[in-house]
mmCIF file of C-alpha atoms in Angstrom:
data_model
loop_
_atom_site.group_PDB
_atom_site.id
_atom_site.type_symbol
_atom_site.label_atom_id
_atom_site.label_comp_id
_atom_site.label_asym_id
_atom_site.label_seq_id
_atom_site.Cartn_x
_atom_site.Cartn_y
_atom_site.Cartn_z
ATOM 1 C CA MET A 87 60.473 -34.259 -33.804
ATOM 2 C CA VAL A 88 59.024 -31.700 -31.420
ATOM 3 C CA GLU A 89 56.798 -30.293 -34.134
ATOM 4 C CA VAL A 90 55.480 -33.722 -35.035
ATOM 5 C CA CYS A 91 54.630 -34.453 -31.330
ATOM 6 C CA ALA A 92 52.909 -31.110 -31.032
ATOM 7 C CA GLN A 93 50.873 -31.735 -34.183
ATOM 8 C CA ARG A 94 49.818 -35.146 -32.905
ATOM 9 C CA LEU A 95 48.819 -33.608 -29.538
ATOM 10 C CA ILE A 96 46.668 -31.016 -31.315
ATOM 11 C CA THR A 97 45.097 -33.714 -33.476
ATOM 12 C CA GLN A 98 44.278 -35.864 -30.419
ATOM 13 C CA THR A 99 42.865 -32.852 -28.573
ATOM 14 C CA CYS A 100 40.670 -31.835 -31.558
ATOM 15 C CA ARG A 101 38.938 -35.178 -31.366
ATOM 16 C CA PHE A 102 37.252 -33.963 -28.189
ATOM 17 C CA ASP A 103 35.651 -31.004 -30.011
ATOM 18 C CA ILE A 104 31.880 -31.547 -29.912
ATOM 19 C CA TYR A 105 31.275 -28.350 -31.759
ATOM 20 C CA ARG A 106 32.527 -29.473 -35.183
ATOM 21 C CA LYS A 107 32.706 -26.789 -37.833
ATOM 22 C CA VAL A 108 31.345 -27.068 -41.343
ATOM 23 C CA PRO A 109 33.595 -25.644 -44.007
ATOM 24 C CA LYS A 110 32.243 -22.410 -45.564
ATOM 25 C CA ASP A 111 32.333 -23.831 -49.058
ATOM 26 C CA LEU A 112 29.827 -26.480 -47.995
ATOM 27 C CA THR A 113 27.216 -24.018 -46.771
ATOM 28 C CA GLN A 114 24.621 -22.138 -48.838
ATOM 29 C CA PRO A 115 23.193 -18.735 -47.798
ATOM 30 C CA THR A 116 19.565 -18.023 -48.671
ATOM 31 C CA TYR A 117 17.235 -15.003 -48.587
ATOM 32 C CA THR A 118 14.861 -16.923 -46.305
ATOM 33 C CA GLY A 119 17.697 -17.675 -43.927
ATOM 34 C CA ALA A 120 18.707 -14.032 -43.827
ATOM 35 C CA ILE A 121 15.146 -12.898 -43.014
ATOM 36 C CA ILE A 122 14.809 -15.541 -40.240
ATOM 37 C CA SER A 123 18.221 -14.574 -38.853
ATOM 38 C CA VAL A 124 17.264 -10.879 -38.672
ATOM 39 C CA CYS A 125 13.880 -11.739 -37.012
ATOM 40 C CA CYS A 126 15.730 -14.106 -34.695
ATOM 41 C CA CYS A 127 18.145 -11.451 -33.521
ATOM 42 C CA LEU A 128 15.329 -8.906 -32.974
ATOM 43 C CA PHE A 129 13.360 -11.482 -30.992
ATOM 44 C CA ILE A 130 16.390 -12.299 -28.857
ATOM 45 C CA LEU A 131 17.020 -8.616 -28.221
ATOM 46 C CA PHE A 132 13.420 -8.086 -27.134
ATOM 47 C CA LEU A 133 13.470 -11.069 -24.721
ATOM 48 C CA PHE A 134 16.874 -10.022 -23.433
ATOM 49 C CA LEU A 135 15.728 -6.495 -22.608
ATOM 50 C CA SER A 136 12.565 -7.926 -20.979
ATOM 51 C CA GLU A 137 14.621 -10.229 -18.765
ATOM 52 C CA LEU A 138 17.096 -7.457 -17.985
ATOM 53 C CA THR A 139 14.259 -5.198 -16.837
ATOM 54 C CA GLY A 140 12.936 -7.986 -14.603
ATOM 55 C CA PHE A 141 16.453 -8.601 -13.179
ATOM 56 C CA ILE A 142 17.002 -4.964 -12.328
ATOM 57 C CA THR A 143 13.506 -4.412 -10.895
ATOM 58 C CA THR A 144 12.997 -5.229 -7.196
ATOM 59 C CA GLU A 145 10.293 -7.787 -6.579
ATOM 60 C CA VAL A 146 8.098 -7.649 -3.415
ATOM 61 C CA VAL A 147 6.757 -11.009 -2.224
ATOM 62 C CA ASN A 148 4.478 -11.558 0.728
ATOM 63 C CA GLU A 149 3.837 -14.375 3.137
ATOM 64 C CA LEU A 150 1.590 -15.105 6.106
ATOM 65 C CA TYR A 151 2.519 -16.635 9.450
ATOM 66 C CA VAL A 152 1.333 -16.748 13.028
ATOM 67 C CA ASP A 153 3.674 -14.804 15.374
ATOM 68 C CA ASP A 154 4.261 -11.481 17.095
ATOM 69 C CA PRO A 155 6.833 -9.894 14.746
ATOM 70 C CA ASP A 156 7.923 -6.944 16.860
ATOM 71 C CA LYS A 157 8.951 -8.594 20.155
ATOM 72 C CA ASP A 158 11.152 -5.661 21.142
ATOM 73 C CA SER A 159 8.207 -3.227 21.344
ATOM 74 C CA GLY A 160 7.492 -4.147 24.961
ATOM 75 C CA GLY A 161 3.942 -5.197 24.042
ATOM 76 C CA LYS A 162 3.061 -1.686 22.755
ATOM 77 C CA ILE A 163 1.713 -0.362 19.455
ATOM 78 C CA ASP A 164 2.242 3.309 18.457
ATOM 79 C CA VAL A 165 -0.863 5.078 17.259
ATOM 80 C CA SER A 166 -1.191 8.274 15.238
ATOM 81 C CA LEU A 167 -4.596 10.005 15.267
ATOM 82 C CA ASN A 168 -5.592 13.148 13.398
ATOM 83 C CA ILE A 169 -9.271 14.125 13.591
ATOM 84 C CA SER A 170 -11.270 17.377 13.130
ATOM 85 C CA LEU A 171 -14.469 18.194 15.092
ATOM 86 C CA PRO A 172 -15.629 21.474 13.490
ATOM 87 C CA ASN A 173 -18.440 22.086 16.022
ATOM 88 C CA LEU A 174 -16.818 21.188 19.325
ATOM 89 C CA HIS A 175 -14.571 23.577 21.317
ATOM 90 C CA CYS A 176 -10.984 22.424 22.100
ATOM 91 C CA ASP A 177 -11.604 22.786 25.851
ATOM 92 C CA LEU A 178 -14.163 20.001 25.603
ATOM 93 C CA VAL A 179 -12.199 17.552 23.384
ATOM 94 C CA GLY A 180 -10.277 14.756 25.108
ATOM 95 C CA LEU A 181 -8.824 11.313 24.427
ATOM 96 C CA ASP A 182 -9.592 8.375 26.684
ATOM 97 C CA ILE A 183 -7.843 4.984 26.518
ATOM 98 C CA GLN A 184 -9.048 1.625 27.943
ATOM 99 C CA ASP A 185 -8.012 -1.994 27.489
ATOM 100 C CA GLU A 186 -8.378 -5.493 28.985
ATOM 101 C CA MET A 187 -5.162 -5.126 30.958
ATOM 102 C CA GLY A 188 -6.904 -2.690 33.224
ATOM 103 C CA ARG A 189 -5.692 0.544 31.676
ATOM 104 C CA HIS A 190 -8.232 3.351 32.038
ATOM 105 C CA GLU A 191 -6.892 6.757 31.163
ATOM 106 C CA VAL A 192 -9.224 9.739 30.836
ATOM 107 C CA GLY A 193 -8.044 12.905 29.093
ATOM 108 C CA HIS A 194 -4.703 11.646 27.672
ATOM 109 C CA ILE A 195 -2.595 14.668 26.785
ATOM 110 C CA ASP A 196 0.959 13.391 26.119
ATOM 111 C CA ASN A 197 2.248 14.070 22.607
ATOM 112 C CA SER A 198 -1.067 15.611 21.638
ATOM 113 C CA MET A 199 -2.085 18.947 20.194
ATOM 114 C CA LYS A 200 -5.401 20.787 19.839
ATOM 115 C CA ILE A 201 -5.778 23.319 17.043
ATOM 116 C CA PRO A 202 -8.807 25.654 17.097
ATOM 117 C CA LEU A 203 -10.994 25.619 13.956
ATOM 118 C CA ASN A 204 -13.830 27.948 12.790
ATOM 119 C CA SER A 205 -12.745 30.914 14.973
ATOM 120 C CA GLY A 206 -12.539 28.658 18.038
ATOM 121 C CA ALA A 207 -15.896 26.934 17.584
ATOM 122 C CA GLY A 208 -14.234 23.703 16.385
ATOM 123 C CA CYS A 209 -11.113 21.744 17.103
ATOM 124 C CA ARG A 210 -8.553 19.579 15.352
ATOM 125 C CA PHE A 211 -6.995 16.917 17.540
ATOM 126 C CA GLU A 212 -3.637 15.420 16.655
ATOM 127 C CA GLY A 213 -2.152 12.786 18.932
ATOM 128 C CA GLN A 214 0.657 10.256 19.170
ATOM 129 C CA PHE A 215 0.194 7.609 21.804
ATOM 130 C CA SER A 216 0.679 3.899 22.437
ATOM 131 C CA ILE A 217 -1.748 1.042 23.187
ATOM 132 C CA ASN A 218 -1.150 -2.398 24.654
ATOM 133 C CA LYS A 219 -1.296 -5.471 22.401
ATOM 134 C CA VAL A 220 -4.608 -6.605 23.877
ATOM 135 C CA PRO A 221 -8.188 -5.849 22.932
ATOM 136 C CA GLY A 222 -9.388 -2.406 24.038
ATOM 137 C CA ASN A 223 -10.498 0.967 22.779
ATOM 138 C CA PHE A 224 -9.641 4.624 22.693
ATOM 139 C CA HIS A 225 -12.230 7.277 22.121
ATOM 140 C CA VAL A 226 -12.543 10.980 21.531
ATOM 141 C CA SER A 227 -15.163 12.503 23.858
ATOM 142 C CA THR A 228 -16.040 15.220 26.370
ATOM 143 C CA HIS A 229 -15.526 12.873 29.359
ATOM 144 C CA SER A 230 -12.455 14.733 30.596
ATOM 145 C CA ALA A 231 -14.054 18.233 30.344
ATOM 146 C CA SER A 232 -14.535 20.069 33.648
ATOM 147 C CA ALA A 233 -18.152 20.794 32.684
ATOM 148 C CA GLN A 234 -20.186 18.737 30.237
ATOM 149 C CA PRO A 235 -21.785 20.700 27.325
ATOM 150 C CA GLN A 236 -25.524 20.653 26.965
ATOM 151 C CA ASN A 237 -25.542 19.484 23.321
ATOM 152 C CA PRO A 238 -22.095 18.235 22.271
ATOM 153 C CA ASP A 239 -21.685 17.954 18.478
ATOM 154 C CA MET A 240 -19.612 14.924 17.455
ATOM 155 C CA THR A 241 -19.691 15.361 13.679
ATOM 156 C CA HIS A 242 -16.149 14.849 12.507
ATOM 157 C CA VAL A 243 -13.649 14.138 9.762
ATOM 158 C CA ILE A 244 -10.858 11.600 10.287
ATOM 159 C CA HIS A 245 -7.688 12.664 8.452
ATOM 160 C CA LYS A 246 -5.439 9.860 9.671
ATOM 161 C CA LEU A 247 -5.498 6.825 11.908
ATOM 162 C CA SER A 248 -2.420 4.596 11.589
ATOM 163 C CA PHE A 249 -0.562 2.111 13.709
ATOM 164 C CA GLY A 250 3.161 1.419 13.932
ATOM 165 C CA ASP A 251 5.768 2.719 11.404
ATOM 166 C CA THR A 252 4.649 4.562 8.336
ATOM 167 C CA LEU A 253 5.271 2.555 5.156
ATOM 168 C CA GLN A 254 5.610 4.488 1.949
ATOM 169 C CA VAL A 255 6.383 1.751 -0.573
ATOM 170 C CA GLN A 256 4.977 1.821 -4.081
ATOM 171 C CA ASN A 257 4.698 -1.942 -4.479
ATOM 172 C CA VAL A 258 2.676 -2.428 -1.240
ATOM 173 C CA HIS A 259 -0.973 -1.450 -1.350
ATOM 174 C CA GLY A 260 -2.562 -2.114 2.060
ATOM 175 C CA ALA A 261 -5.116 -0.674 4.428
ATOM 176 C CA PHE A 262 -2.612 1.191 6.626
ATOM 177 C CA ASN A 263 -4.891 4.290 6.894
ATOM 178 C CA ALA A 264 -8.245 2.733 6.166
ATOM 179 C CA LEU A 265 -10.180 5.452 8.006
ATOM 180 C CA GLY A 266 -8.278 8.333 6.344
ATOM 181 C CA GLY A 267 -10.811 10.670 4.791
ATOM 182 C CA ALA A 268 -13.840 9.319 6.690
ATOM 183 C CA ASP A 269 -16.423 12.164 6.671
ATOM 184 C CA ARG A 270 -19.221 12.200 9.210
ATOM 185 C CA LEU A 271 -20.138 15.893 8.979
ATOM 186 C CA THR A 272 -23.716 15.139 7.904
ATOM 187 C CA SER A 273 -24.388 12.676 10.775
ATOM 188 C CA ASN A 274 -26.630 13.294 13.760
ATOM 189 C CA PRO A 275 -24.676 15.760 15.940
ATOM 190 C CA LEU A 276 -25.696 13.880 19.108
ATOM 191 C CA ALA A 277 -24.864 10.453 17.763
ATOM 192 C CA SER A 278 -22.013 8.279 19.002
ATOM 193 C CA HIS A 279 -19.796 6.552 16.401
ATOM 194 C CA ASP A 280 -18.322 3.100 16.843
ATOM 195 C CA TYR A 281 -15.391 2.095 14.616
ATOM 196 C CA ILE A 282 -14.570 -1.585 15.070
ATOM 197 C CA LEU A 283 -10.997 -2.276 13.979
ATOM 198 C CA LYS A 284 -9.266 -5.593 13.262
ATOM 199 C CA ILE A 285 -5.532 -4.845 13.360
ATOM 200 C CA VAL A 286 -3.151 -7.021 11.313
ATOM 201 C CA PRO A 287 0.577 -6.898 12.130
ATOM 202 C CA THR A 288 2.650 -6.198 9.036
ATOM 203 C CA VAL A 289 6.440 -6.448 8.477
ATOM 204 C CA TYR A 290 8.345 -4.949 5.604
ATOM 205 C CA GLU A 291 11.904 -6.174 4.951
ATOM 206 C CA ASP A 292 14.060 -4.391 2.393
ATOM 207 C CA LYS A 293 16.967 -5.811 0.389
ATOM 208 C CA SER A 294 19.449 -4.958 3.148
ATOM 209 C CA GLY A 295 17.453 -6.979 5.685
ATOM 210 C CA LYS A 296 16.195 -3.976 7.626
ATOM 211 C CA GLN A 297 12.675 -4.474 8.954
ATOM 212 C CA ARG A 298 9.928 -2.040 9.587
ATOM 213 C CA TYR A 299 6.848 -2.854 11.673
ATOM 214 C CA SER A 300 3.464 -1.474 10.755
ATOM 215 C CA TYR A 301 -0.147 -2.501 11.056
ATOM 216 C CA GLN A 302 -2.998 -2.755 8.561
ATOM 217 C CA TYR A 303 -6.565 -2.794 9.702
ATOM 218 C CA THR A 304 -10.079 -3.442 8.532
ATOM 219 C CA VAL A 305 -12.958 -1.375 9.856
ATOM 220 C CA ALA A 306 -16.667 -1.589 10.405
ATOM 221 C CA ASN A 307 -18.702 1.244 11.871
ATOM 222 C CA LYS A 308 -22.107 1.987 13.365
ATOM 223 C CA GLU A 309 -23.888 5.154 14.533
ATOM 224 C CA TYR A 310 -26.263 5.382 17.485
ATOM 225 C CA VAL A 311 -27.502 7.700 20.216
ATOM 226 C CA ALA A 312 -26.251 6.762 23.693
ATOM 227 C CA TYR A 313 -27.787 7.940 26.978
ATOM 228 C CA SER A 314 -26.084 8.086 30.360
ATOM 229 C CA HIS A 315 -27.658 6.738 33.609
ATOM 230 C CA THR A 316 -29.017 10.264 34.195
ATOM 231 C CA GLY A 317 -30.784 10.278 30.854
ATOM 232 C CA ARG A 318 -28.404 12.740 29.197
ATOM 233 C CA ILE A 319 -26.973 12.149 25.748
ATOM 234 C CA ILE A 320 -23.166 11.943 25.919
ATOM 235 C CA PRO A 321 -21.853 11.107 22.423
ATOM 236 C CA ALA A 322 -18.340 9.915 21.727
ATOM 237 C CA ILE A 323 -16.164 8.641 18.851
ATOM 238 C CA TRP A 324 -15.072 5.088 19.752
ATOM 239 C CA PHE A 325 -12.245 3.112 18.170
ATOM 240 C CA ARG A 326 -12.535 -0.468 19.448
ATOM 241 C CA TYR A 327 -9.721 -2.684 18.380
ATOM 242 C CA ASP A 328 -8.598 -6.277 18.443
ATOM 243 C CA LEU A 329 -5.398 -7.865 17.034
ATOM 244 C CA SER A 330 -5.180 -10.614 14.471
ATOM 245 C CA PRO A 331 -2.762 -13.473 15.222
ATOM 246 C CA ILE A 332 -1.800 -13.560 11.529
ATOM 247 C CA THR A 333 1.225 -11.481 10.469
ATOM 248 C CA VAL A 334 1.751 -10.296 6.886
ATOM 249 C CA LYS A 335 5.338 -10.004 5.796
ATOM 250 C CA TYR A 336 6.535 -8.207 2.633
ATOM 251 C CA THR A 337 10.103 -8.951 1.501
ATOM 252 C CA GLU A 338 12.109 -7.191 -1.217
ATOM 253 C CA ARG A 339 13.911 -9.583 -3.486
ATOM 254 C CA ARG A 340 15.905 -9.355 -6.684
ATOM 255 C CA GLN A 341 16.310 -12.170 -9.227
ATOM 256 C CA PRO A 342 19.567 -14.121 -8.642
ATOM 257 C CA LEU A 343 22.295 -13.634 -11.169
ATOM 258 C CA TYR A 344 22.578 -17.322 -11.958
ATOM 259 C CA ARG A 345 18.863 -17.468 -12.835
ATOM 260 C CA PHE A 346 19.249 -14.421 -15.096
ATOM 261 C CA ILE A 347 22.179 -16.045 -16.930
ATOM 262 C CA THR A 348 20.325 -19.331 -17.230
ATOM 263 C CA THR A 349 17.299 -17.575 -18.682
ATOM 264 C CA ILE A 350 19.388 -15.634 -21.219
ATOM 265 C CA CYS A 351 21.149 -18.812 -22.332
ATOM 266 C CA ALA A 352 17.817 -20.545 -22.731
ATOM 267 C CA ILE A 353 16.448 -17.621 -24.757
ATOM 268 C CA ILE A 354 19.445 -17.526 -27.123
ATOM 269 C CA GLY A 355 19.827 -21.287 -27.505
ATOM 270 C CA GLY A 356 16.096 -21.913 -27.851
ATOM 271 C CA THR A 357 15.577 -19.129 -30.348
ATOM 272 C CA PHE A 358 18.429 -20.226 -32.562
ATOM 273 C CA THR A 359 17.319 -23.883 -32.388
ATOM 274 C CA VAL A 360 13.716 -23.031 -33.348
ATOM 275 C CA ALA A 361 14.951 -20.648 -36.068
ATOM 276 C CA GLY A 362 17.247 -23.346 -37.413
ATOM 277 C CA ILE A 363 14.437 -25.889 -37.536
ATOM 278 C CA LEU A 364 12.174 -23.384 -39.286
ATOM 279 C CA ASP A 365 14.796 -22.414 -41.825
ATOM 280 C CA SER A 366 15.604 -26.087 -42.496
ATOM 281 C CA CYS A 367 11.912 -26.874 -43.114
ATOM 282 C CA ILE A 368 11.514 -23.911 -45.427
ATOM 283 C CA PHE A 369 14.706 -24.757 -47.308
ATOM 284 C CA THR A 370 13.713 -28.443 -47.673
ATOM 285 C CA ALA A 371 10.250 -27.515 -48.858
ATOM 286 C CA SER A 372 11.655 -25.035 -51.327
ATOM 287 C CA GLU A 373 14.084 -27.634 -52.765
ATOM 288 C CA ALA A 374 11.310 -30.179 -53.030
ATOM 289 C CA TRP A 375 9.113 -27.668 -54.868
ATOM 290 C CA LYS A 376 11.926 -26.945 -57.296
ATOM 291 C CA LYS A 377 12.294 -30.674 -58.017
ATOM 292 C CA ILE A 378 8.589 -31.020 -58.569
ATOM 293 C CA GLN A 379 8.636 -28.115 -61.049
ATOM 294 C CA LEU A 380 11.567 -29.613 -62.845
ATOM 295 C CA GLY A 381 9.768 -32.940 -63.025
ATOM 296 C CA LYS A 382 6.731 -31.195 -64.576
ATOM 297 C CA MET A 383 8.924 -29.541 -67.200
ATOM 298 C CA HIS A 384 10.105 -32.981 -68.398
#
């Protein structure tokens, strides 16, 4: 009695099977079907590996918004400057900082270093300093020297000018050091140089949610000879900056697991469905051709 009930339960349950099986003796293997099956498996393997590579690889997406991203900076931006003046003595080189908040600092020396070049005839200036988040300028000049030289030579090479944190990310290609490599050695020695910078705040957020704050910038420049009120030529290298209200944000993302699984299911199911339709069409056409040939023989 128990066995009969169990058998009936199994029979009733089997009625819900939407994946009905066709008995093996009712199916017919063909060479065409075998070729399509092999091609189908290879195609699925190729798409699977492609999707797996995309799932493992970190994607970097960007967005734009209007805001000050680094509100904890106290309204300051860190600046890193590295510049060589091969024809100006280190005693004459100085850094001056001005902005619209009233800051006016001549001969800034904190976190700076002067390295003699060309047996002392030239100088390499390396400095780390901060600027306020308002329009202003900083410039390399002889203004802080105790005695002004007769013919100061402001030809120079800029090795680095960057703002904020240093970003070394392969997937992000931005103008974080747009003036790096700028060579003005062939310029007029007595000419002043104006570099007009438009600074764009940039945020990079990694997969863990940690954010780094940097700044990209665009640059335009001009060269001219400037005279003082006494008629003397006092050249300088000016970096005039203004901040953009637009912030660029880069975010590291990885494809969600559910999307990867959905894509793989779509690949497998879609490939087998298309392959089945193709095989059915070829088989039907082949059978029809055979019938036509048999009809001709009669």
